[in-house]
Amino acid sequence: MRFIKGMKNKSGIIYTLNRKTTEELASILEANGIKAVAYHAGLDAKLRAKRQDDFLSEDVQVIGNNRFRNGY
């Protein structure tokens, strides 16, 4: 948490092993005052696109991603 909070004006991606962990991590980060969202293939296309846009415009600081299965 300290590392992420120290990067307040920067955004980044945390890769996880599955969708459940991605969702849980985003919730934990949000509960600790970090703007975070889960991003994975299980989201509907509109929500996934919105979260990607929010990340690119730096409206969210951290995006969690299931890297091994994203897109499936």
Short mmCIF file of C-alpha atoms in Angstrom, two decimals:
data_model
loop_
_atom_site.label_atom_id
_atom_site.label_comp_id
_atom_site.label_asym_id
_atom_site.label_seq_id
_atom_site.Cartn_x
_atom_site.Cartn_y
_atom_site.Cartn_z
CA MET A 1 0.00 0.00 0.00
CA ARG A 2 2.77 2.40 0.91
CA PHE A 3 4.42 2.00 -2.50
CA ILE A 4 1.18 2.65 -4.40
CA LYS A 5 0.25 5.61 -2.21
CA GLY A 6 3.72 7.01 -2.83
CA MET A 7 2.97 7.00 -6.56
CA LYS A 8 -0.09 9.22 -6.19
CA ASN A 9 0.22 10.96 -9.57
CA LYS A 10 1.10 7.82 -11.52
CA SER A 11 -0.94 4.90 -12.75
CA GLY A 12 -0.02 1.24 -13.03
CA ILE A 13 -1.20 -2.31 -13.60
CA ILE A 14 -1.10 -5.17 -11.12
CA TYR A 15 -1.33 -8.59 -12.77
CA THR A 16 -3.18 -11.35 -10.93
CA LEU A 17 -3.78 -15.03 -11.59
CA ASN A 18 -7.58 -15.01 -11.84
CA ARG A 19 -10.65 -12.80 -12.03
CA LYS A 20 -11.65 -13.37 -8.41
CA THR A 21 -8.28 -12.15 -7.16
CA THR A 22 -8.45 -9.19 -9.53
CA GLU A 23 -11.85 -8.17 -8.08
CA GLU A 24 -10.70 -8.72 -4.48
CA LEU A 25 -7.52 -6.71 -4.99
CA ALA A 26 -9.41 -3.77 -6.50
CA SER A 27 -11.78 -3.80 -3.51
CA ILE A 28 -8.89 -3.88 -1.00
CA LEU A 29 -7.12 -1.01 -2.75
CA GLU A 30 -10.33 1.04 -2.91
CA ALA A 31 -10.92 0.42 0.82
CA ASN A 32 -7.45 1.88 1.42
CA GLY A 33 -8.15 5.08 -0.48
CA ILE A 34 -6.54 4.09 -3.78
CA LYS A 35 -8.52 4.63 -6.99
CA ALA A 36 -8.48 1.09 -8.37
CA VAL A 37 -10.64 -0.99 -10.69
CA ALA A 38 -10.64 -4.58 -11.85
CA TYR A 39 -10.09 -5.17 -15.55
CA HIS A 40 -10.55 -8.62 -17.05
CA ALA A 41 -12.31 -10.50 -19.82
CA GLY A 42 -15.30 -11.28 -17.60
CA LEU A 43 -16.49 -7.66 -17.73
CA ASP A 44 -18.98 -6.62 -20.38
CA ALA A 45 -17.44 -4.71 -23.28
CA LYS A 46 -18.83 -1.29 -22.28
CA LEU A 47 -17.56 -1.49 -18.70
CA ARG A 48 -14.19 -2.82 -19.82
CA ALA A 49 -13.86 0.05 -22.33
CA LYS A 50 -14.86 2.63 -19.68
CA ARG A 51 -12.32 1.29 -17.20
CA GLN A 52 -9.61 1.33 -19.85
CA ASP A 53 -10.49 4.92 -20.76
CA ASP A 54 -10.49 5.91 -17.06
CA PHE A 55 -7.04 4.36 -16.67
CA LEU A 56 -5.64 6.05 -19.78
CA SER A 57 -6.98 9.43 -18.65
CA GLU A 58 -5.56 8.73 -15.16
CA ASP A 59 -8.96 8.86 -13.46
CA VAL A 60 -7.95 5.63 -11.75
CA GLN A 61 -4.50 4.96 -10.33
CA VAL A 62 -4.36 1.16 -10.46
CA ILE A 63 -5.98 -1.36 -12.74
CA GLY A 64 -5.95 -5.06 -11.86
CA ASN A 65 -5.72 -7.47 -14.78
CA ASN A 66 -5.91 -11.23 -15.10
CA ARG A 67 -3.00 -11.47 -17.52
CA PHE A 68 -3.02 -15.15 -18.36
CA ARG A 69 -6.63 -15.36 -19.47
CA ASN A 70 -7.52 -11.83 -20.49
CA GLY A 71 -9.50 -11.93 -23.70
CA TYR A 72 -10.88 -15.43 -23.15
#
